[in-house]
Structure formats: structure tokens, C-alpha cells
Tab-separated table of C-alpha atoms and ligand atoms in Angstrom:
chain	number	residue	atom	x	y	z
A	1	ASN	CA	-88.076	30.376	133.972
A	2	GLY	CA	-84.944	32.435	133.759
A	3	THR	CA	-82.632	29.759	135.196
A	4	ALA	CA	-79.318	29.874	133.365
A	5	LEU	CA	-78.256	26.689	131.593
A	6	ALA	CA	-75.192	24.947	133.030
A	7	GLU	CA	-71.901	25.805	131.318
A	8	LEU	CA	-69.356	23.232	130.132
A	9	ASP	CA	-67.146	22.915	133.211
A	10	PRO	CA	-63.871	20.938	133.123
A	11	SER	CA	-63.543	21.175	136.918
A	12	LYS	CA	-66.512	18.774	137.160
A	13	LEU	CA	-64.707	16.065	135.146
A	14	LYS	CA	-65.537	12.543	136.338
A	15	VAL	CA	-62.687	10.129	135.674
A	16	THR	CA	-62.980	6.377	135.058
A	17	ILE	CA	-59.756	4.640	134.049
A	18	THR	CA	-59.986	1.593	131.770
A	19	SER	CA	-59.508	-1.855	133.250
A	20	SER	CA	-58.569	-3.294	129.833
A	21	PRO	CA	-55.909	-1.064	128.263
A	22	LYS	CA	-55.059	-1.646	124.603
A	23	ALA	CA	-51.723	-3.004	123.449
A	24	TYR	CA	-49.486	-0.202	122.154
A	25	SER	CA	-47.776	-0.483	118.809
A	26	SER	CA	-46.215	2.381	116.890
A	27	PRO	CA	-48.297	3.967	114.096
A	28	ASP	CA	-48.348	1.873	110.929
A	29	SER	CA	-48.698	3.978	107.801
A	30	THR	CA	-49.709	0.985	105.643
A	31	GLN	CA	-52.810	0.593	107.807
A	32	TRP	CA	-53.762	4.257	107.689
A	33	GLY	CA	-57.464	4.771	107.261
A	34	MET	CA	-58.260	1.083	107.646
A	35	MET	CA	-58.102	0.931	111.373
A	36	ASP	CA	-59.461	2.433	114.522
A	37	ALA	CA	-56.108	3.249	116.105
A	38	THR	CA	-57.574	5.167	119.014
A	39	THR	CA	-56.097	5.542	122.480
A	40	ASP	CA	-57.439	4.050	125.721
A	41	HIS	CA	-59.738	6.866	126.823
A	42	MET	CA	-62.112	9.518	125.572
A	43	ILE	CA	-63.928	12.502	126.958
A	44	THR	CA	-67.662	12.928	126.603
A	45	ALA	CA	-70.064	15.660	127.689
A	46	ARG	CA	-73.805	15.684	127.159
A	47	TRP	CA	-75.845	18.811	126.542
A	48	THR	CA	-79.613	19.132	126.807
A	49	ASP	CA	-81.700	22.201	126.116
A	50	THR	CA	-83.329	21.968	129.542
A	51	HIS	CA	-80.140	21.637	131.616
A	52	GLY	CA	-77.287	22.830	129.448
A	53	TRP	CA	-73.985	20.997	129.878
A	54	HIS	CA	-73.821	17.939	132.102
A	55	ALA	CA	-70.556	17.112	133.885
A	56	PRO	CA	-67.898	15.943	131.404
A	57	GLU	CA	-66.528	12.430	131.787
A	58	LEU	CA	-63.171	10.894	130.984
A	59	ARG	CA	-63.794	7.212	130.392
A	60	PRO	CA	-62.631	4.144	128.512
A	61	TYR	CA	-62.820	4.485	124.715
A	62	ALA	CA	-65.933	2.580	123.682
A	63	ARG	CA	-68.845	2.399	121.270
A	64	MET	CA	-71.683	4.848	121.695
A	65	ASP	CA	-75.341	4.306	121.176
A	66	LEU	CA	-77.651	6.695	119.426
A	67	TRP	CA	-81.329	6.678	118.637
A	68	PRO	CA	-82.031	6.046	114.958
A	69	THR	CA	-83.720	9.461	114.881
A	70	ALA	CA	-80.654	11.329	116.254
A	71	SER	CA	-80.350	14.687	114.510
A	72	CYS	CA	-76.762	14.128	113.309
A	73	LEU	CA	-77.769	11.001	111.386
A	74	HIS	CA	-80.344	12.889	109.330
A	75	TYR	CA	-79.446	16.558	109.172
A	76	ALA	CA	-75.651	16.580	109.400
A	77	THR	CA	-75.563	18.338	112.758
A	78	GLU	CA	-71.941	17.335	113.147
A	79	CYS	CA	-68.706	19.270	113.362
A	80	PHE	CA	-65.189	18.448	114.432
A	81	GLU	CA	-61.653	19.662	114.961
A	82	GLY	CA	-58.255	18.174	114.219
A	83	LEU	CA	-55.050	18.990	116.062
A	84	LYS	CA	-52.014	17.138	117.292
A	85	ALA	CA	-49.993	16.818	120.477
A	86	TYR	CA	-46.254	16.468	119.950
A	87	ARG	CA	-43.621	14.943	122.264
A	88	GLY	CA	-40.793	17.428	122.111
A	89	PHE	CA	-37.104	16.745	122.093
A	90	ASP	CA	-37.087	17.988	125.697
A	91	GLY	CA	-39.572	15.237	126.637
A	92	LYS	CA	-42.489	17.680	127.095
A	93	VAL	CA	-45.826	17.302	125.302
A	94	ARG	CA	-47.050	20.370	123.418
A	95	LEU	CA	-50.203	21.395	121.596
A	96	PHE	CA	-49.839	23.780	118.668
A	97	ARG	CA	-52.060	26.868	119.065
A	98	PRO	CA	-54.945	24.867	120.583
A	99	SER	CA	-56.914	28.056	121.285
A	100	ARG	CA	-57.299	28.504	117.510
A	101	ASN	CA	-58.852	25.054	117.163
A	102	ALA	CA	-61.135	25.671	120.140
A	103	ALA	CA	-62.308	28.987	118.662
A	104	ARG	CA	-62.928	27.407	115.242
A	105	PHE	CA	-64.821	24.550	116.911
A	106	LEU	CA	-67.182	27.107	118.434
A	107	THR	CA	-67.662	28.758	115.021
A	108	SER	CA	-68.490	25.377	113.469
A	109	SER	CA	-70.841	24.280	116.251
A	110	THR	CA	-72.703	27.573	116.041
A	111	ARG	CA	-73.070	27.220	112.253
A	112	ILE	CA	-74.991	23.943	112.636
A	113	ALA	CA	-77.179	25.076	115.575
A	114	CYS	CA	-75.315	22.868	118.045
A	115	PRO	CA	-74.550	24.194	121.535
A	116	THR	CA	-72.005	26.860	122.413
A	117	PHE	CA	-69.340	26.496	125.108
A	118	PRO	CA	-66.360	28.433	126.438
A	119	PRO	CA	-63.487	27.552	124.045
A	120	ASP	CA	-61.074	27.417	127.011
A	121	ALA	CA	-63.087	24.508	128.421
A	122	VAL	CA	-62.406	22.493	125.255
A	123	GLU	CA	-58.693	23.216	125.527
A	124	GLU	CA	-58.698	22.177	129.173
A	125	LEU	CA	-60.507	18.910	128.445
A	126	ILE	CA	-57.997	18.096	125.700
A	127	LYS	CA	-55.235	18.570	128.269
A	128	ALA	CA	-57.088	16.334	130.743
A	129	LEU	CA	-57.253	13.529	128.167
A	130	LEU	CA	-53.566	13.935	127.369
A	131	ALA	CA	-52.730	13.828	131.067
A	132	VAL	CA	-54.083	10.266	131.113
A	133	ASP	CA	-53.112	8.940	127.650
A	134	ALA	CA	-49.987	10.835	126.502
A	135	ALA	CA	-47.399	8.843	128.440
A	136	LYS	CA	-48.340	5.656	126.612
A	137	TRP	CA	-49.500	7.020	123.230
A	138	VAL	CA	-46.980	9.819	122.652
A	139	PRO	CA	-44.077	7.886	124.095
A	140	GLU	CA	-40.899	9.337	122.613
A	141	PRO	CA	-39.487	12.608	121.356
A	142	GLY	CA	-40.616	13.058	117.758
A	143	THR	CA	-43.905	11.161	118.157
A	144	PHE	CA	-47.342	12.787	118.061
A	145	ILE	CA	-51.010	11.920	118.472
A	146	TYR	CA	-53.983	13.233	116.496
A	147	ILE	CA	-56.822	14.728	118.552
A	148	ARG	CA	-60.390	14.853	117.290
A	149	PRO	CA	-62.896	16.966	119.255
A	150	THR	CA	-66.375	16.258	117.855
A	151	MET	CA	-69.890	17.628	118.357
A	152	ILE	CA	-73.024	15.767	117.268
A	153	GLY	CA	-76.699	16.620	117.549
A	154	THR	CA	-78.206	13.618	119.342
A	155	GLY	CA	-81.710	14.961	119.952
A	156	ARG	CA	-84.447	12.555	118.928
A	157	ALA	CA	-86.752	14.124	116.374
A	158	LEU	CA	-87.391	13.665	112.695
A	159	GLY	CA	-88.705	17.210	112.433
A	160	VAL	CA	-86.102	19.466	110.855
A	161	GLN	CA	-85.108	21.621	113.807
A	162	LYS	CA	-82.264	22.718	116.049
A	163	PRO	CA	-81.164	19.651	118.080
A	164	ARG	CA	-82.464	19.657	121.669
A	165	GLU	CA	-79.646	17.376	122.792
A	166	ALA	CA	-76.025	17.110	121.773
A	167	LEU	CA	-72.894	15.184	122.615
A	168	PHE	CA	-69.406	16.633	122.659
A	169	TYR	CA	-66.587	14.140	122.711
A	170	ILE	CA	-62.824	14.039	122.255
A	171	ILE	CA	-60.986	11.012	120.945
A	172	MET	CA	-57.326	10.603	120.046
A	173	ALA	CA	-55.808	8.373	117.384
A	174	GLN	CA	-52.463	7.380	116.000
A	175	PHE	CA	-51.632	8.903	112.678
A	176	PRO	CA	-48.784	8.332	110.234
A	177	LYS	CA	-46.476	11.129	109.048
A	178	LEU	CA	-48.009	12.347	105.787
A	179	ASP	CA	-45.845	15.169	104.471
A	180	ASN	CA	-44.659	13.501	101.276
A	181	PRO	CA	-44.715	15.488	98.027
A	182	MET	CA	-48.223	15.702	96.584
A	183	LYS	CA	-49.816	15.695	93.166
A	184	LEU	CA	-53.103	17.552	92.841
A	185	LEU	CA	-56.012	17.154	90.454
A	186	ALA	CA	-57.907	20.419	89.952
A	187	SER	CA	-61.638	19.986	90.615
A	188	SER	CA	-64.042	19.931	87.681
A	189	GLU	CA	-66.800	22.506	87.167
A	190	ASP	CA	-69.483	20.164	88.483
A	191	SER	CA	-67.672	19.534	91.759
A	192	ILE	CA	-67.707	22.616	93.982
A	193	ARG	CA	-66.599	22.246	97.597
A	194	ALA	CA	-67.992	25.505	98.962
A	195	TRP	CA	-69.631	28.738	97.819
A	196	PRO	CA	-70.191	32.252	99.192
A	197	GLY	CA	-72.998	32.230	101.730
A	198	GLY	CA	-72.443	28.528	102.381
A	199	PHE	CA	-70.420	26.876	105.113
A	200	GLY	CA	-66.977	26.171	103.657
A	201	PHE	CA	-65.417	28.174	106.515
A	202	ALA	CA	-66.847	25.740	109.100
A	203	LYS	CA	-65.342	22.358	109.886
A	204	VAL	CA	-68.642	20.526	109.513
A	205	GLY	CA	-68.954	16.921	108.345
A	206	ALA	CA	-71.281	18.146	105.589
A	207	ASN	CA	-68.233	19.605	103.800
A	208	TYR	CA	-66.423	16.280	103.648
A	209	GLY	CA	-68.849	13.478	102.680
A	210	PRO	CA	-69.727	15.156	99.360
A	211	SER	CA	-66.016	15.661	98.562
A	212	LEU	CA	-65.175	11.964	98.649
A	213	MET	CA	-66.304	11.125	95.120
A	214	ALA	CA	-63.856	13.660	93.689
A	215	GLN	CA	-61.143	12.519	96.104
A	216	LYS	CA	-61.618	8.919	94.963
A	217	GLU	CA	-61.425	10.014	91.319
A	218	ALA	CA	-58.159	11.856	92.017
A	219	GLN	CA	-56.637	8.764	93.599
A	220	THR	CA	-57.821	6.522	90.783
A	221	LYS	CA	-56.057	8.855	88.332
A	222	GLY	CA	-52.830	8.806	90.356
A	223	TYR	CA	-53.205	12.092	92.249
A	224	ASP	CA	-53.171	12.562	96.014
A	225	GLN	CA	-55.730	15.300	96.598
A	226	ILE	CA	-58.184	17.588	94.826
A	227	LEU	CA	-57.246	21.233	94.303
A	228	TRP	CA	-60.631	22.848	94.911
A	229	LEU	CA	-61.497	25.595	92.442
A	230	PHE	CA	-64.387	28.027	92.556
A	231	GLY	CA	-66.427	29.691	89.835
A	232	LYS	CA	-66.080	29.930	86.084
A	233	GLU	CA	-62.937	31.998	86.659
A	234	ALA	CA	-61.451	28.864	88.316
A	235	TYR	CA	-60.297	30.610	91.483
A	236	VAL	CA	-57.835	28.480	93.432
A	237	THR	CA	-59.139	27.842	96.967
A	238	GLU	CA	-57.654	24.931	98.933
A	239	ALA	CA	-56.190	21.457	98.462
A	240	GLY	CA	-57.987	18.447	99.925
A	241	ALA	CA	-58.060	19.018	103.671
A	242	SER	CA	-55.210	21.534	103.514
A	243	ASN	CA	-54.787	25.158	102.540
A	244	PHE	CA	-52.736	25.862	99.438
A	245	PHE	CA	-49.791	28.217	98.910
A	246	CYS	CA	-47.650	29.235	95.945
A	247	VAL	CA	-44.399	31.122	95.685
A	248	ILE	CA	-44.670	33.164	92.508
A	249	LYS	CA	-42.380	35.726	90.970
A	250	SER	CA	-44.537	38.792	90.344
A	251	LYS	CA	-45.010	39.666	86.691
A	252	THR	CA	-44.923	43.389	87.371
A	253	THR	CA	-42.335	43.845	90.122
A	254	ASP	CA	-40.191	40.734	89.630
A	255	LYS	CA	-40.395	40.285	93.416
A	256	LEU	CA	-41.326	36.951	94.995
A	257	GLU	CA	-44.804	36.588	96.455
A	258	LEU	CA	-46.153	33.979	98.825
A	259	VAL	CA	-49.778	33.734	97.713
A	260	THR	CA	-52.808	32.025	99.242
A	261	ALA	CA	-56.569	32.444	98.836
A	262	PRO	CA	-58.251	34.997	101.161
A	263	LEU	CA	-60.714	34.238	103.951
A	264	ASP	CA	-63.198	37.031	103.055
A	265	ASP	CA	-65.313	34.887	100.749
A	266	LYS	CA	-65.827	32.423	103.612
A	267	ILE	CA	-65.360	29.498	101.245
A	268	ILE	CA	-62.132	28.129	102.708
A	269	LEU	CA	-61.205	26.906	106.147
A	270	ASP	CA	-59.267	29.306	108.373
A	271	GLY	CA	-56.461	26.775	108.802
A	272	VAL	CA	-54.288	27.013	111.889
A	273	THR	CA	-51.317	25.997	109.755
A	274	ARG	CA	-52.293	28.572	107.083
A	275	ARG	CA	-52.459	31.340	109.664
A	276	SER	CA	-49.120	30.285	111.137
A	277	VAL	CA	-47.396	30.113	107.736
A	278	LEU	CA	-48.637	33.628	106.922
A	279	GLU	CA	-47.587	35.044	110.287
A	280	LEU	CA	-44.114	33.479	110.211
A	281	ALA	CA	-43.521	34.475	106.592
A	282	ARG	CA	-44.587	38.086	107.287
A	283	GLU	CA	-42.266	38.191	110.269
A	284	ARG	CA	-39.238	36.380	108.859
A	285	LEU	CA	-39.332	36.583	105.056
A	286	ALA	CA	-40.389	40.203	104.588
A	287	ASP	CA	-37.071	41.131	102.974
A	288	GLU	CA	-37.352	38.387	100.413
A	289	MET	CA	-41.022	38.330	99.492
A	290	ASP	CA	-44.458	39.876	99.766
A	291	VAL	CA	-46.942	37.754	101.667
A	292	VAL	CA	-50.381	38.119	100.114
A	293	GLU	CA	-53.874	36.765	100.650
A	294	ARG	CA	-55.761	37.380	97.445
A	295	ARG	CA	-57.939	35.785	94.840
A	296	TYR	CA	-56.024	34.128	92.029
A	297	THR	CA	-57.036	31.779	89.264
A	298	MET	CA	-55.739	28.653	87.575
A	299	GLN	CA	-55.097	30.895	84.580
A	300	ASP	CA	-52.720	32.991	86.727
A	301	LEU	CA	-50.922	29.827	87.840
A	302	ALA	CA	-50.725	28.405	84.318
A	303	GLU	CA	-49.305	31.692	83.050
A	304	ALA	CA	-46.752	31.876	85.873
A	305	HIS	CA	-45.773	28.293	85.100
A	306	ASP	CA	-45.375	28.963	81.367
A	307	GLU	CA	-43.295	32.066	82.047
A	308	GLY	CA	-41.098	30.261	84.589
A	309	ARG	CA	-42.375	32.383	87.485
A	310	LEU	CA	-44.030	29.607	89.512
A	311	VAL	CA	-41.250	28.838	91.963
A	312	GLU	CA	-42.801	26.554	94.618
A	313	SER	CA	-46.167	25.373	95.838
A	314	PHE	CA	-47.221	23.509	98.945
A	315	ALA	CA	-50.236	22.304	100.897
A	316	ALA	CA	-50.450	23.243	104.593
A	317	GLY	CA	-52.639	21.653	107.252
A	318	THR	CA	-52.540	19.545	110.386
A	319	ALA	CA	-52.839	16.160	108.657
A	320	PHE	CA	-50.434	16.627	105.745
A	321	PHE	CA	-48.402	19.276	107.531
A	322	VAL	CA	-46.364	21.196	104.926
A	323	ALA	CA	-46.268	19.044	101.808
A	324	PRO	CA	-44.590	20.203	98.598
A	325	VAL	CA	-46.874	20.066	95.555
A	326	THR	CA	-45.037	18.754	92.535
A	327	ASP	CA	-47.808	18.624	89.953
A	328	ILE	CA	-51.239	20.187	89.400
A	329	HIS	CA	-53.372	18.738	86.640
A	330	PHE	CA	-55.872	21.220	85.226
A	331	ARG	CA	-57.969	20.505	82.142
A	332	GLY	CA	-55.385	18.515	80.217
A	333	LYS	CA	-52.384	20.582	81.338
A	334	ASP	CA	-49.749	19.731	83.950
A	335	ILE	CA	-48.503	22.633	85.997
A	336	ARG	CA	-45.246	21.866	87.735
A	337	PRO	CA	-43.598	24.402	90.016
A	338	ALA	CA	-39.943	24.902	89.152
A	339	LYS	CA	-38.958	23.606	92.579
A	340	GLY	CA	-41.777	21.341	93.533
A	341	GLY	CA	-39.942	18.481	95.133
A	342	GLU	CA	-37.769	18.013	98.137
A	343	GLU	CA	-35.681	21.100	97.578
A	344	GLY	CA	-38.334	23.844	97.667
A	345	THR	CA	-36.298	26.362	99.644
A	346	TYR	CA	-39.151	28.334	101.171
A	347	THR	CA	-41.350	25.290	101.709
A	348	ASN	CA	-38.568	23.667	103.708
A	349	LYS	CA	-37.750	26.819	105.626
A	350	ILE	CA	-41.353	27.332	106.735
A	351	LYS	CA	-41.717	23.661	107.579
A	352	SER	CA	-38.646	23.604	109.777
A	353	TRP	CA	-39.763	26.751	111.640
A	354	LEU	CA	-43.055	25.043	112.447
A	355	VAL	CA	-41.344	21.775	113.458
A	356	ASP	CA	-39.101	23.710	115.815
A	357	ILE	CA	-42.105	25.287	117.547
A	358	MET	CA	-44.143	22.052	117.680
A	359	TYR	CA	-41.322	19.974	119.123
A	360	GLY	CA	-39.977	22.666	121.434
A	361	ASN	CA	-36.649	23.309	119.703
A	362	ALA	CA	-37.577	26.975	119.608
A	363	ALA	CA	-39.397	28.619	122.506
A	364	HIS	CA	-42.571	30.156	121.085
A	365	GLU	CA	-45.979	31.053	122.527
A	366	TRP	CA	-47.683	28.817	119.906
A	367	GLY	CA	-46.206	25.697	121.494
A	368	VAL	CA	-48.411	25.119	124.550
A	369	VAL	CA	-46.923	22.673	127.053
A	370	VAL	CA	-49.556	20.391	128.594
B	1	PMP	N1	-58.836	23.089	104.691
B	1	PMP	C1	-59.676	22.082	105.003
B	1	PMP	C2	-60.879	21.873	104.163
B	1	PMP	C3	-59.393	21.248	106.098
B	1	PMP	O1	-60.209	20.238	106.405
B	1	PMP	C4	-58.221	21.492	106.862
B	1	PMP	C5	-57.886	20.615	108.022
B	1	PMP	N2	-58.471	21.083	109.224
B	1	PMP	C6	-57.393	22.573	106.505
B	1	PMP	C7	-57.735	23.344	105.410
B	1	PMP	C8	-56.162	22.917	107.279
B	1	PMP	O2	-56.488	23.432	108.543
B	1	PMP	P1	-55.489	23.249	109.779
B	1	PMP	O3	-54.207	23.874	109.379
B	1	PMP	O4	-56.164	23.964	110.889
B	1	PMP	O5	-55.373	21.784	110.004
């Protein structure tokens, strides 16, 4: 009938504060993954195809109920984001480039036929949740909280179709520091994370469930994450839930190169950390190295290793931050960057630049005070 559907509108937020707050204890890394270390509140917003977005609510963290026929439970109409809020050394709480996460969330939601929304509204709702929970859950300089915006198709229908109802919610959870050196197991030929024309560029749940068998195998064999390869050429793509970088001395020019896989094939996630590493390196390391996004193979890495040209490698993402990679196992061969461990000069440099922005030691537009 031509009536426009209601837009997601943070100014309509209805707030209900919990009457039974949780007990706070600092994040416990030994419990990581085993617990539901969420904060006191969450944000929810319902969408229906007849009305559009209903008023968002900030309310006590609680269970949700879904119909057994909810779209997300059958057809993987689910996507999510992951970002952190950091308590700076000046006492202020900052998000790191939240507009990038909000934009990617829209890309992901669109890819699975879930509703669209103004990305700014997501950013504003994240800030609203922090306004209520940050004082208790991000208590001291140097602490942070993990934020998980999520979209699920909740429409009731077993027919395979675009969901007619959806739920957007934001939860926050404690998270240990996970930037220890990493060992990677290269994926086998029968375990492909993403492919051209697929959805590897979207942060949809459907990319993660099917990766867990390989992840489990890596851990059983003593590795931390899978290094995802693509194609019979064994192109290097990304590492677990992080993007992957190498510092290589070029064979032809003898110059250092910071190398990572390109976004054009749409098989890797456009990581906010990846983007930031590239931008900072281009701005601050231009005299020392070329910063390149290009396809490269395990063969290229093995050759660089054998010729002593593989200087450093690291994984970069919100969860594992910037983690040096000390070992890559690929078809019976161990590839170890010359400076894999603690003392990777460039790895450390890049990491400390990012820390300074996140915790407000360096004024930068990427650190958004909430
Ligand atoms: N690749 C994958 C597959 C991921 O899940 C993530 C985590 N979001 C990343 C890379 C890193 O992205 P970001 O730096 O935005 O956390």
C-alpha cells in the first residue's frame, strides 16, 4: 500500500534495568569458551516484513524463545559482528572503528536476505548498551569487553524463503587476552573455507560451523588455528578467525614486503584489523617496505622460508589481536619465520600502534570515545 516500513531508530530505545545484576569477576582465561560470561543487559530489536523495525529495547540479559520453525535454525539466516570496547589509560571507553563493523554487518545481513538498517543506528545502540554496562564490566584502564551484534531470521516457515521476521540483538561478554604466539596447521584439500561466488566475505554463521572439524583437528595435533588455503595452487587466505600477514624479503628487489591476501576474490573477511594494519603500514613503514595485497601460495612461502627471506608472520583480528605466528605446518613441512616469536620487530611495532589508538595513548580518529 506504499506505506514505508519503519526504520531502526535508536531514539525510540525502551530501557529496562535489571533487578538482579550479576556478580562481577575479572575475565578468567582458563574458563574461556566454557562459560556464558555476558554482561547484565542486552539490546534487542524485532523486525517484521509488515511493519519494519519495532522500537529497540535495552533489557536484562536473558534467554530468548524461538519457534522450532524459525528460519535461522534451518537455513542459517544468521550473521554477526565482533568488536571490543577498551577502557583507556585516560579512563575513557573507546570503540575501535565501529563504523567498519556496522557497515560489514549490513553487508552480511544483506547476503542472507535478513533486513537492512542504517549502520549508524547499530553504532548508536552499541553505545547505548555501553552507557549502561561499561562502568561495571570495563572497570579499569587496560580492560576491554567483547561486543557481539547478531541478526537472526526468526520468521516461522519451513518453506525455503527470505525470513518474514528477524531479530537483531547486541550482547557483550568478557574475553581473555589472546595474543600469544600461534602455530598454524594449513588446511587440507578437502577442507575449503570459502570460494569465489560464495560468501566468505560475509560474517555469517554458515562460515563457522563447517570450519570446526578442521579447527578441532588442528588443536588435537598441537596447533592453534587453521591456515585456510584455496585451490590446487594452495593460495594462502586467512588464519582461523583472523587475517594473515607475512613480512617477506622480495626475491627480485631484495626489499621487504608486508603481504596479505587480496579482497577481490571475496573469499576472505574484510577484517577491521587487516584494514588498519595495511593503512598504518602504508603510512608509517613506506620507507622500509612495500605493503601489498596480492595472491600468494604456500609454495611462495615455503620458498621464502628455505631461502631465508620469510622474516615475520602474524595473524590479525579482533579476538586474537596481533599474534605472531611461529610455525606453519603444510603437508609434512614446517615453515618457521626467521623472527616468529616475541621479537618480530614489525609485528610488535604494528601491535603497539594499534594498542595506542585503542587505549587512547595516541589521539586518532579510529578510537571513538563513547
Ligand atoms: N577472518 C575471519 C574469518 C574472521 O572471523 C575475523 C574476525 N571477525 C577476521 C578475519 C578478522 O576480522 P576483524 O579484524 O574485523 O576482527
